[in-house]
Short mmCIF file of C-alpha atoms in Angstrom, two decimals:
data_model
loop_
_atom_site.label_atom_id
_atom_site.label_comp_id
_atom_site.label_asym_id
_atom_site.label_seq_id
_atom_site.Cartn_x
_atom_site.Cartn_y
_atom_site.Cartn_z
CA UNK A 1 0.00 0.00 0.00
CA UNK A 2 1.37 3.41 -1.01
CA UNK A 3 0.90 6.18 1.52
CA UNK A 4 0.36 9.78 0.54
CA UNK A 5 3.61 11.62 1.42
CA UNK A 6 1.62 14.81 2.02
CA UNK A 7 -0.98 13.26 4.30
CA UNK A 8 -1.36 15.11 7.58
CA UNK A 9 -1.18 13.43 10.96
CA UNK A 10 -4.65 14.14 12.33
CA UNK A 11 -3.51 15.01 15.86
CA UNK A 12 -0.75 16.87 17.66
CA UNK A 13 -0.38 16.82 21.42
CA UNK A 14 0.91 20.33 22.15
CA UNK A 15 0.70 23.83 20.71
CA UNK A 16 4.50 23.67 20.45
CA UNK A 17 4.12 20.71 18.09
CA UNK A 18 1.59 22.70 16.04
CA UNK A 19 4.18 25.46 15.77
CA UNK A 20 6.85 22.97 14.70
CA UNK A 21 4.61 21.58 11.97
CA UNK A 22 3.66 25.09 10.85
CA UNK A 23 7.34 25.99 10.49
CA UNK A 24 7.97 22.79 8.55
CA UNK A 25 5.07 23.39 6.16
CA UNK A 26 5.11 27.15 5.55
CA UNK A 27 7.46 29.17 3.33
CA UNK A 28 9.96 31.09 5.45
CA UNK A 29 8.43 34.54 4.92
CA UNK A 30 4.92 33.29 5.77
CA UNK A 31 6.08 31.55 8.94
CA UNK A 32 8.16 34.57 9.97
CA UNK A 33 5.06 36.75 9.93
CA UNK A 34 3.50 34.47 12.58
CA UNK A 35 6.35 34.70 15.08
CA UNK A 36 7.86 38.16 14.61
CA UNK A 37 7.63 40.74 17.34
CA UNK A 38 8.56 44.41 17.46
CA UNK A 39 12.15 45.65 17.78
CA UNK A 40 14.19 43.44 20.14
CA UNK A 41 11.28 41.13 20.90
CA UNK A 42 11.35 41.82 24.64
CA UNK A 43 7.57 41.91 24.96
CA UNK A 44 6.77 38.98 22.64
CA UNK A 45 9.11 36.81 24.72
CA UNK A 46 7.86 38.07 28.08
CA UNK A 47 4.27 37.32 27.04
CA UNK A 48 5.04 33.60 27.12
CA UNK A 49 7.87 33.40 29.64
CA UNK A 50 5.96 35.25 32.38
CA UNK A 51 3.43 32.43 32.68
CA UNK A 52 6.24 30.11 33.79
CA UNK A 53 6.88 32.25 36.86
CA UNK A 54 3.42 31.51 38.25
CA UNK A 55 2.86 28.31 40.20
CA UNK A 56 -0.21 26.43 41.41
CA UNK A 57 -1.26 25.59 44.97
CA UNK A 58 -3.14 22.28 44.47
CA UNK A 59 -5.62 20.42 46.63
CA UNK A 60 -5.02 16.67 46.46
CA UNK A 61 -8.15 15.58 48.33
CA UNK A 62 -11.69 16.47 47.35
CA UNK A 63 -11.14 16.46 43.58
CA UNK A 64 -14.37 17.28 41.75
CA UNK A 65 -15.54 14.52 39.38
CA UNK A 66 -17.33 16.91 37.02
CA UNK A 67 -16.01 20.35 36.10
CA UNK A 68 -17.86 23.24 34.49
CA UNK A 69 -16.05 25.40 31.95
CA UNK A 70 -18.78 27.34 30.14
CA UNK A 71 -19.06 31.09 30.55
CA UNK A 72 -20.53 34.19 28.94
CA UNK A 73 -18.43 36.89 27.24
CA UNK A 74 -19.89 40.04 25.69
CA UNK A 75 -23.34 38.51 25.91
CA UNK A 76 -22.37 35.30 24.10
CA UNK A 77 -22.38 31.91 25.79
CA UNK A 78 -19.21 29.95 25.03
CA UNK A 79 -18.36 26.39 26.01
CA UNK A 80 -15.07 27.30 27.66
CA UNK A 81 -13.22 30.58 28.28
CA UNK A 82 -11.06 30.66 25.14
CA UNK A 83 -11.93 32.80 22.12
CA UNK A 84 -10.31 33.45 18.75
CA UNK A 85 -8.47 36.76 18.59
CA UNK A 86 -8.75 38.75 15.34
CA UNK A 87 -5.68 38.44 13.10
CA UNK A 88 -5.12 39.85 9.62
CA UNK A 89 -4.66 38.14 6.24
CA UNK A 90 -4.48 34.41 7.00
CA UNK A 91 -2.49 33.15 4.02
CA UNK A 92 -1.42 30.04 5.91
CA UNK A 93 -4.44 28.15 4.54
CA UNK A 94 -6.73 28.71 1.53
CA UNK A 95 -9.89 28.72 3.66
CA UNK A 96 -8.35 31.13 6.17
CA UNK A 97 -10.87 32.80 8.47
CA UNK A 98 -13.75 30.62 7.27
CA UNK A 99 -11.92 27.49 8.43
CA UNK A 100 -11.15 29.16 11.76
CA UNK A 101 -14.77 30.23 12.21
CA UNK A 102 -15.98 26.68 11.52
CA UNK A 103 -13.51 25.32 14.05
CA UNK A 104 -14.61 27.80 16.69
CA UNK A 105 -18.27 26.96 16.05
CA UNK A 106 -17.52 23.24 16.28
CA UNK A 107 -16.00 23.83 19.71
CA UNK A 108 -18.73 26.18 20.86
CA UNK A 109 -16.78 29.40 21.06
CA UNK A 110 -16.66 32.89 19.59
CA UNK A 111 -14.31 34.52 17.10
CA UNK A 112 -12.98 37.99 16.50
CA UNK A 113 -12.75 38.79 12.79
CA UNK A 114 -10.19 41.32 11.60
CA UNK A 115 -10.96 44.22 9.30
CA UNK A 116 -7.88 43.02 7.42
CA UNK A 117 -9.22 39.47 7.07
CA UNK A 118 -8.89 37.78 3.70
CA UNK A 119 -12.53 36.57 3.67
CA UNK A 120 -15.64 38.79 3.80
CA UNK A 121 -17.49 39.07 7.08
CA UNK A 122 -20.60 37.65 5.40
CA UNK A 123 -18.81 34.36 4.65
CA UNK A 124 -17.56 34.09 8.21
CA UNK A 125 -20.85 34.86 10.00
CA UNK A 126 -22.50 32.28 7.74
CA UNK A 127 -20.58 29.48 9.52
CA UNK A 128 -20.38 30.90 13.05
CA UNK A 129 -23.06 33.04 14.68
CA UNK A 130 -20.72 34.28 17.44
CA UNK A 131 -18.57 36.73 15.53
CA UNK A 132 -17.18 39.97 16.92
CA UNK A 133 -16.04 42.32 14.16
CA UNK A 134 -12.72 44.07 14.81
CA UNK A 135 -11.93 47.51 13.45
CA UNK A 136 -8.93 49.77 13.31
CA UNK A 137 -9.40 53.53 13.33
CA UNK A 138 -8.96 53.85 9.58
CA UNK A 139 -10.43 56.56 7.38
CA UNK A 140 -13.14 59.08 8.26
CA UNK A 141 -15.90 58.62 10.81
CA UNK A 142 -18.29 58.03 7.92
CA UNK A 143 -16.00 55.29 6.55
CA UNK A 144 -15.81 53.63 9.95
CA UNK A 145 -19.55 53.85 10.50
CA UNK A 146 -20.27 52.30 7.08
CA UNK A 147 -17.90 49.42 7.92
CA UNK A 148 -19.61 48.91 11.26
CA UNK A 149 -23.07 48.96 9.68
CA UNK A 150 -22.02 46.32 7.15
CA UNK A 151 -20.75 44.08 9.96
CA UNK A 152 -24.02 44.53 11.86
CA UNK A 153 -26.08 43.62 8.80
CA UNK A 154 -23.90 40.53 8.33
CA UNK A 155 -24.81 39.39 11.83
CA UNK A 156 -21.77 40.38 13.90
CA UNK A 157 -22.68 40.25 17.58
CA UNK A 158 -20.21 42.85 18.82
CA UNK A 159 -17.34 45.19 18.00
CA UNK A 160 -13.67 44.97 18.95
CA UNK A 161 -11.80 48.26 18.58
CA UNK A 162 -8.05 47.60 18.43
CA UNK A 163 -5.91 50.40 19.85
CA UNK A 164 -2.63 48.57 20.61
CA UNK A 165 -0.43 49.23 17.61
CA UNK A 166 2.74 51.20 16.86
CA UNK A 167 3.90 51.50 13.25
CA UNK A 168 7.39 50.10 13.83
CA UNK A 169 9.01 48.48 10.83
CA UNK A 170 12.34 47.38 12.29
CA UNK A 171 12.86 44.08 14.05
CA UNK A 172 16.32 43.16 15.25
CA UNK A 173 16.13 39.72 13.63
CA UNK A 174 14.58 40.92 10.38
CA UNK A 175 11.08 41.59 9.16
CA UNK A 176 9.29 39.20 6.78
CA UNK A 177 8.81 40.57 3.28
CA UNK A 178 5.18 40.47 2.19
CA UNK A 179 4.25 41.30 -1.43
CA UNK A 180 1.78 44.06 -2.27
CA UNK A 181 -0.21 41.44 -4.20
CA UNK A 182 0.34 37.89 -5.39
CA UNK A 183 1.02 38.34 -9.11
CA UNK A 184 3.45 36.68 -11.51
CA UNK A 185 6.33 38.88 -10.33
CA UNK A 186 5.68 38.05 -6.68
CA UNK A 187 5.31 34.33 -7.41
CA UNK A 188 8.59 34.37 -9.30
CA UNK A 189 10.38 35.98 -6.38
CA UNK A 190 8.80 33.61 -3.86
CA UNK A 191 9.28 30.52 -6.04
CA UNK A 192 12.50 29.34 -4.30
CA UNK A 193 10.75 29.46 -0.90
CA UNK A 194 7.61 27.75 -2.16
CA UNK A 195 9.61 25.07 -3.98
CA UNK A 196 11.05 24.00 -0.62
CA UNK A 197 7.53 23.61 0.82
CA UNK A 198 5.64 21.40 -1.68
CA UNK A 199 2.88 20.51 0.77
CA UNK A 200 2.00 24.16 1.20
CA UNK A 201 1.99 24.62 -2.59
CA UNK A 202 -0.26 21.59 -3.11
CA UNK A 203 -2.83 22.92 -0.66
CA UNK A 204 -3.38 25.91 -2.94
CA UNK A 205 -4.35 23.70 -5.89
CA UNK A 206 -7.97 22.56 -6.03
CA UNK A 207 -9.78 20.90 -8.91
CA UNK A 208 -6.68 21.40 -11.02
CA UNK A 209 -6.69 25.17 -10.48
CA UNK A 210 -4.28 27.32 -8.51
CA UNK A 211 -5.87 29.42 -5.75
CA UNK A 212 -4.14 32.78 -5.51
CA UNK A 213 -3.84 34.05 -1.91
CA UNK A 214 -5.97 37.15 -1.42
CA UNK A 215 -3.86 39.98 -0.03
CA UNK A 216 -6.68 42.51 -0.21
CA UNK A 217 -8.97 43.66 2.60
CA UNK A 218 -12.53 42.76 1.48
CA UNK A 219 -14.10 43.95 4.74
CA UNK A 220 -13.10 47.59 4.35
CA UNK A 221 -15.60 48.58 1.60
CA UNK A 222 -19.07 49.52 2.93
CA UNK A 223 -20.85 46.89 0.81
CA UNK A 224 -20.19 43.23 0.14
CA UNK A 225 -18.81 42.39 -3.29
CA UNK A 226 -16.99 45.68 -3.70
CA UNK A 227 -13.29 45.20 -4.33
CA UNK A 228 -11.24 45.96 -1.25
CA UNK A 229 -7.92 47.79 -1.22
CA UNK A 230 -4.67 45.86 -1.15
CA UNK A 231 -3.40 45.07 2.33
CA UNK A 232 -0.66 47.66 2.02
CA UNK A 233 -3.03 50.22 0.55
CA UNK A 234 -5.26 49.83 3.59
CA UNK A 235 -2.24 49.82 5.89
CA UNK A 236 -1.00 53.08 4.36
CA UNK A 237 -4.40 54.73 4.90
CA UNK A 238 -4.42 53.48 8.48
CA UNK A 239 -0.95 54.94 9.08
CA UNK A 240 -2.17 58.30 7.80
CA UNK A 241 -5.40 58.40 9.80
CA UNK A 242 -5.01 60.30 13.10
CA UNK A 243 -5.24 57.80 15.98
CA UNK A 244 -8.55 57.83 17.89
CA UNK A 245 -9.13 59.85 21.02
CA UNK A 246 -11.33 58.72 23.88
CA UNK A 247 -13.95 61.08 22.49
CA UNK A 248 -13.76 59.20 19.18
CA UNK A 249 -14.23 55.87 20.93
CA UNK A 250 -17.14 57.29 22.92
CA UNK A 251 -18.75 58.45 19.66
CA UNK A 252 -18.35 54.99 18.12
CA UNK A 253 -19.75 53.35 21.23
CA UNK A 254 -22.84 55.55 20.88
CA UNK A 255 -23.31 54.38 17.28
CA UNK A 256 -23.19 50.69 18.19
CA UNK A 257 -25.98 49.29 20.35
CA UNK A 258 -24.36 45.91 21.00
CA UNK A 259 -21.36 44.59 22.96
CA UNK A 260 -18.27 46.77 22.55
CA UNK A 261 -14.66 45.85 23.42
CA UNK A 262 -11.60 48.10 23.64
CA UNK A 263 -8.53 45.99 22.86
CA UNK A 264 -5.05 47.06 23.88
CA UNK A 265 -5.43 48.05 27.52
CA UNK A 266 -2.41 47.71 29.83
CA UNK A 267 -2.99 50.67 32.21
CA UNK A 268 -5.51 51.00 35.02
CA UNK A 269 -6.48 54.55 34.04
CA UNK A 270 -7.16 53.44 30.45
CA UNK A 271 -9.29 50.57 31.77
CA UNK A 272 -11.32 53.08 33.78
CA UNK A 273 -11.73 55.30 30.71
CA UNK A 274 -13.11 52.29 28.83
CA UNK A 275 -15.69 51.91 31.61
CA UNK A 276 -16.52 55.62 31.35
CA UNK A 277 -17.35 55.41 27.63
CA UNK A 278 -19.63 52.43 28.21
CA UNK A 279 -17.46 49.60 26.91
CA UNK A 280 -18.79 46.08 27.56
CA UNK A 281 -15.33 44.55 27.67
CA UNK A 282 -11.63 45.24 27.47
CA UNK A 283 -8.81 43.07 26.26
CA UNK A 284 -5.60 43.38 28.26
CA UNK A 285 -3.34 43.19 25.23
CA UNK A 286 -0.04 44.37 23.78
CA UNK A 287 -0.83 43.07 20.29
CA UNK A 288 1.06 39.86 20.92
CA UNK A 289 4.32 41.77 21.32
CA UNK A 290 3.81 43.66 18.07
CA UNK A 291 3.19 46.99 19.75
CA UNK A 292 5.58 49.06 21.85
CA UNK A 293 8.49 46.79 22.74
CA UNK A 294 9.29 46.84 26.44
CA UNK A 295 5.63 46.75 27.46
CA UNK A 296 5.21 44.14 30.24
CA UNK A 297 3.64 40.77 29.52
CA UNK A 298 -0.12 41.05 29.68
CA UNK A 299 -0.34 38.43 32.45
CA UNK A 300 1.77 40.75 34.64
CA UNK A 301 -0.66 43.67 34.37
CA UNK A 302 -3.89 41.67 34.26
CA UNK A 303 -4.51 41.28 37.99
CA UNK A 304 -4.41 44.96 38.99
CA UNK A 305 -6.62 45.90 36.02
CA UNK A 306 -9.15 43.16 36.80
CA UNK A 307 -9.20 44.25 40.45
CA UNK A 308 -9.94 47.83 39.37
CA UNK A 309 -12.69 47.28 36.76
CA UNK A 310 -13.61 43.59 36.70
CA UNK A 311 -16.94 44.21 38.36
CA UNK A 312 -17.94 46.76 35.70
CA UNK A 313 -17.14 45.00 32.42
CA UNK A 314 -15.69 41.77 31.02
CA UNK A 315 -11.90 41.65 31.29
CA UNK A 316 -10.14 39.41 28.78
CA UNK A 317 -6.46 38.64 28.32
CA UNK A 318 -4.70 38.40 24.97
CA UNK A 319 -1.05 37.40 24.68
CA UNK A 320 1.15 34.37 25.29
CA UNK A 321 -1.47 31.65 25.77
CA UNK A 322 0.04 28.29 24.80
CA UNK A 323 -1.44 25.84 27.32
CA UNK A 324 -4.58 25.21 29.31
CA UNK A 325 -2.60 26.04 32.43
CA UNK A 326 -1.99 29.52 30.99
CA UNK A 327 -5.74 29.94 30.62
CA UNK A 328 -6.25 28.90 34.24
CA UNK A 329 -3.65 31.39 35.48
CA UNK A 330 -5.33 34.22 33.59
CA UNK A 331 -8.75 33.30 35.01
CA UNK A 332 -7.32 33.09 38.52
CA UNK A 333 -6.00 36.65 38.14
CA UNK A 334 -9.42 37.96 37.13
CA UNK A 335 -9.90 37.39 33.40
CA UNK A 336 -13.35 36.32 32.23
CA UNK A 337 -11.75 34.56 29.26
CA UNK A 338 -8.67 34.67 27.04
CA UNK A 339 -8.17 35.26 23.34
CA UNK A 340 -5.61 33.29 21.33
CA UNK A 341 -3.78 34.37 18.17
CA UNK A 342 -0.54 32.65 17.20
CA UNK A 343 -1.67 29.34 18.74
CA UNK A 344 -4.65 28.89 16.43
CA UNK A 345 -2.72 30.17 13.39
CA UNK A 346 -0.13 27.45 13.97
CA UNK A 347 -2.96 24.94 14.20
CA UNK A 348 -4.44 26.27 10.97
CA UNK A 349 -1.05 26.01 9.25
CA UNK A 350 -0.46 22.51 10.59
CA UNK A 351 -3.80 20.96 9.66
CA UNK A 352 -6.41 23.44 8.48
CA UNK A 353 -9.74 23.52 10.32
CA UNK A 354 -9.04 20.27 12.23
CA UNK A 355 -5.76 21.84 13.37
CA UNK A 356 -7.58 24.79 14.91
CA UNK A 357 -10.02 22.41 16.59
CA UNK A 358 -7.00 20.45 17.84
CA UNK A 359 -5.53 23.58 19.47
CA UNK A 360 -8.85 24.43 21.11
CA UNK A 361 -9.16 20.84 22.39
CA UNK A 362 -5.66 20.98 23.88
CA UNK A 363 -6.43 24.19 25.74
CA UNK A 364 -9.73 22.82 27.00
CA UNK A 365 -8.18 19.56 28.21
CA UNK A 366 -5.30 21.40 29.85
CA UNK A 367 -7.69 23.73 31.64
CA UNK A 368 -9.78 20.78 32.80
CA UNK A 369 -6.67 19.11 34.19
CA UNK A 370 -5.78 22.22 36.19
CA UNK A 371 -9.31 22.45 37.62
CA UNK A 372 -9.05 18.83 38.66
CA UNK A 373 -5.65 19.33 40.28
CA UNK A 374 -6.81 22.40 42.16
CA UNK A 375 -9.98 20.73 43.37
CA UNK A 376 -12.19 23.28 41.63
CA UNK A 377 -15.58 22.44 40.18
CA UNK A 378 -15.88 25.45 37.90
CA UNK A 379 -13.72 27.99 36.08
CA UNK A 380 -15.63 30.61 38.04
CA UNK A 381 -14.08 29.35 41.29
CA UNK A 382 -10.49 30.08 40.25
CA UNK A 383 -8.82 32.82 42.26
CA UNK A 384 -5.47 34.11 43.46
CA UNK A 385 -5.61 31.51 46.24
CA UNK A 386 -4.90 28.89 43.56
CA UNK A 387 -1.66 30.56 42.49
CA UNK A 388 1.84 30.97 43.85
CA UNK A 389 2.73 34.49 42.74
CA UNK A 390 6.38 35.47 43.22
CA UNK A 391 7.17 38.83 44.74
CA UNK A 392 7.47 41.55 42.12
CA UNK A 393 5.69 39.51 39.43
CA UNK A 394 2.84 41.94 38.79
CA UNK A 395 3.12 45.36 37.21
CA UNK A 396 0.67 48.12 38.00
CA UNK A 397 0.68 51.57 36.48
CA UNK A 398 -1.74 54.35 35.66
CA UNK A 399 -3.61 54.16 38.95
CA UNK A 400 -4.13 57.85 39.71
#
């Protein structure tokens, strides 16, 4: 019997293994875009390493036989406290955001969809009814409002406004080169990379036809079916749009009558301002280390922020989640749920939709194991008492 040399192993046992398979399958420039951080990479590394400094204080008697993991975030019931964070152009798999949305729906959770996604919001909401549409402050207020209205008509349940971004272009270990569009010239230049990754190339051939990765932003036009700008065209407009003020965010909140998240909070005073404008949720986030390098890991600043505003809105954590134990640590410090980015993209690269489901299953099983070890019956019971927090671990700033 001849085996298919490109057949995918249907299961991996860790997110680290998903990352290894992603690196093995993807062309170098594509993989680099999934791991790069800003400047020296201090923050992207601290996001993951900080979790290792936290320990658990387990109960070994009285283990609960059944453990509850469901929760509600921004008005949506999810089966366990892990959501999909919005990420831009997902050229690691032809089905991109649609495959991710299906995986999230199959595991009973919600998804944030980027304005810079490669698939229209209408296609994504068609396969998952728990979609939060993410926007950058790009263009005029009228442009933004039209984008928001389109997302609402498509069935998006909430908005995520991303504020954590600095337009740095230099990374000490090199930045991946991404073409303006995938045309003959770009394919010719990338051919040596792609030739070394035949499995990736084969995935972009269906029914004898080559699928060209879409590097446009189809969710930026106000109506479905209208051609979107190229990724870099949209990025250039974003760079040249004045960043939003709190008054701008308050205005947008007034235009949207559903759940509303401000993503990018690392200061207590900013968290309180989000409460003041009527936000439903905040994401304690540093854009996965792709913002201002030197910002502390999000797990370090989570606890003080959750203590300050956790009774007034949903507090989520975004950044560095690789294991179910990481999820448990975030919940114990006051997060309602976490959002994952790189982890699910590695799963998508490793095995498409089943790979994303695999990552979600690993996080769920890991979280369940921690609940069992701690003697907790529910994710809602997790608290600081379950953690060993070393002196000086947490960072707190902006508390006037």
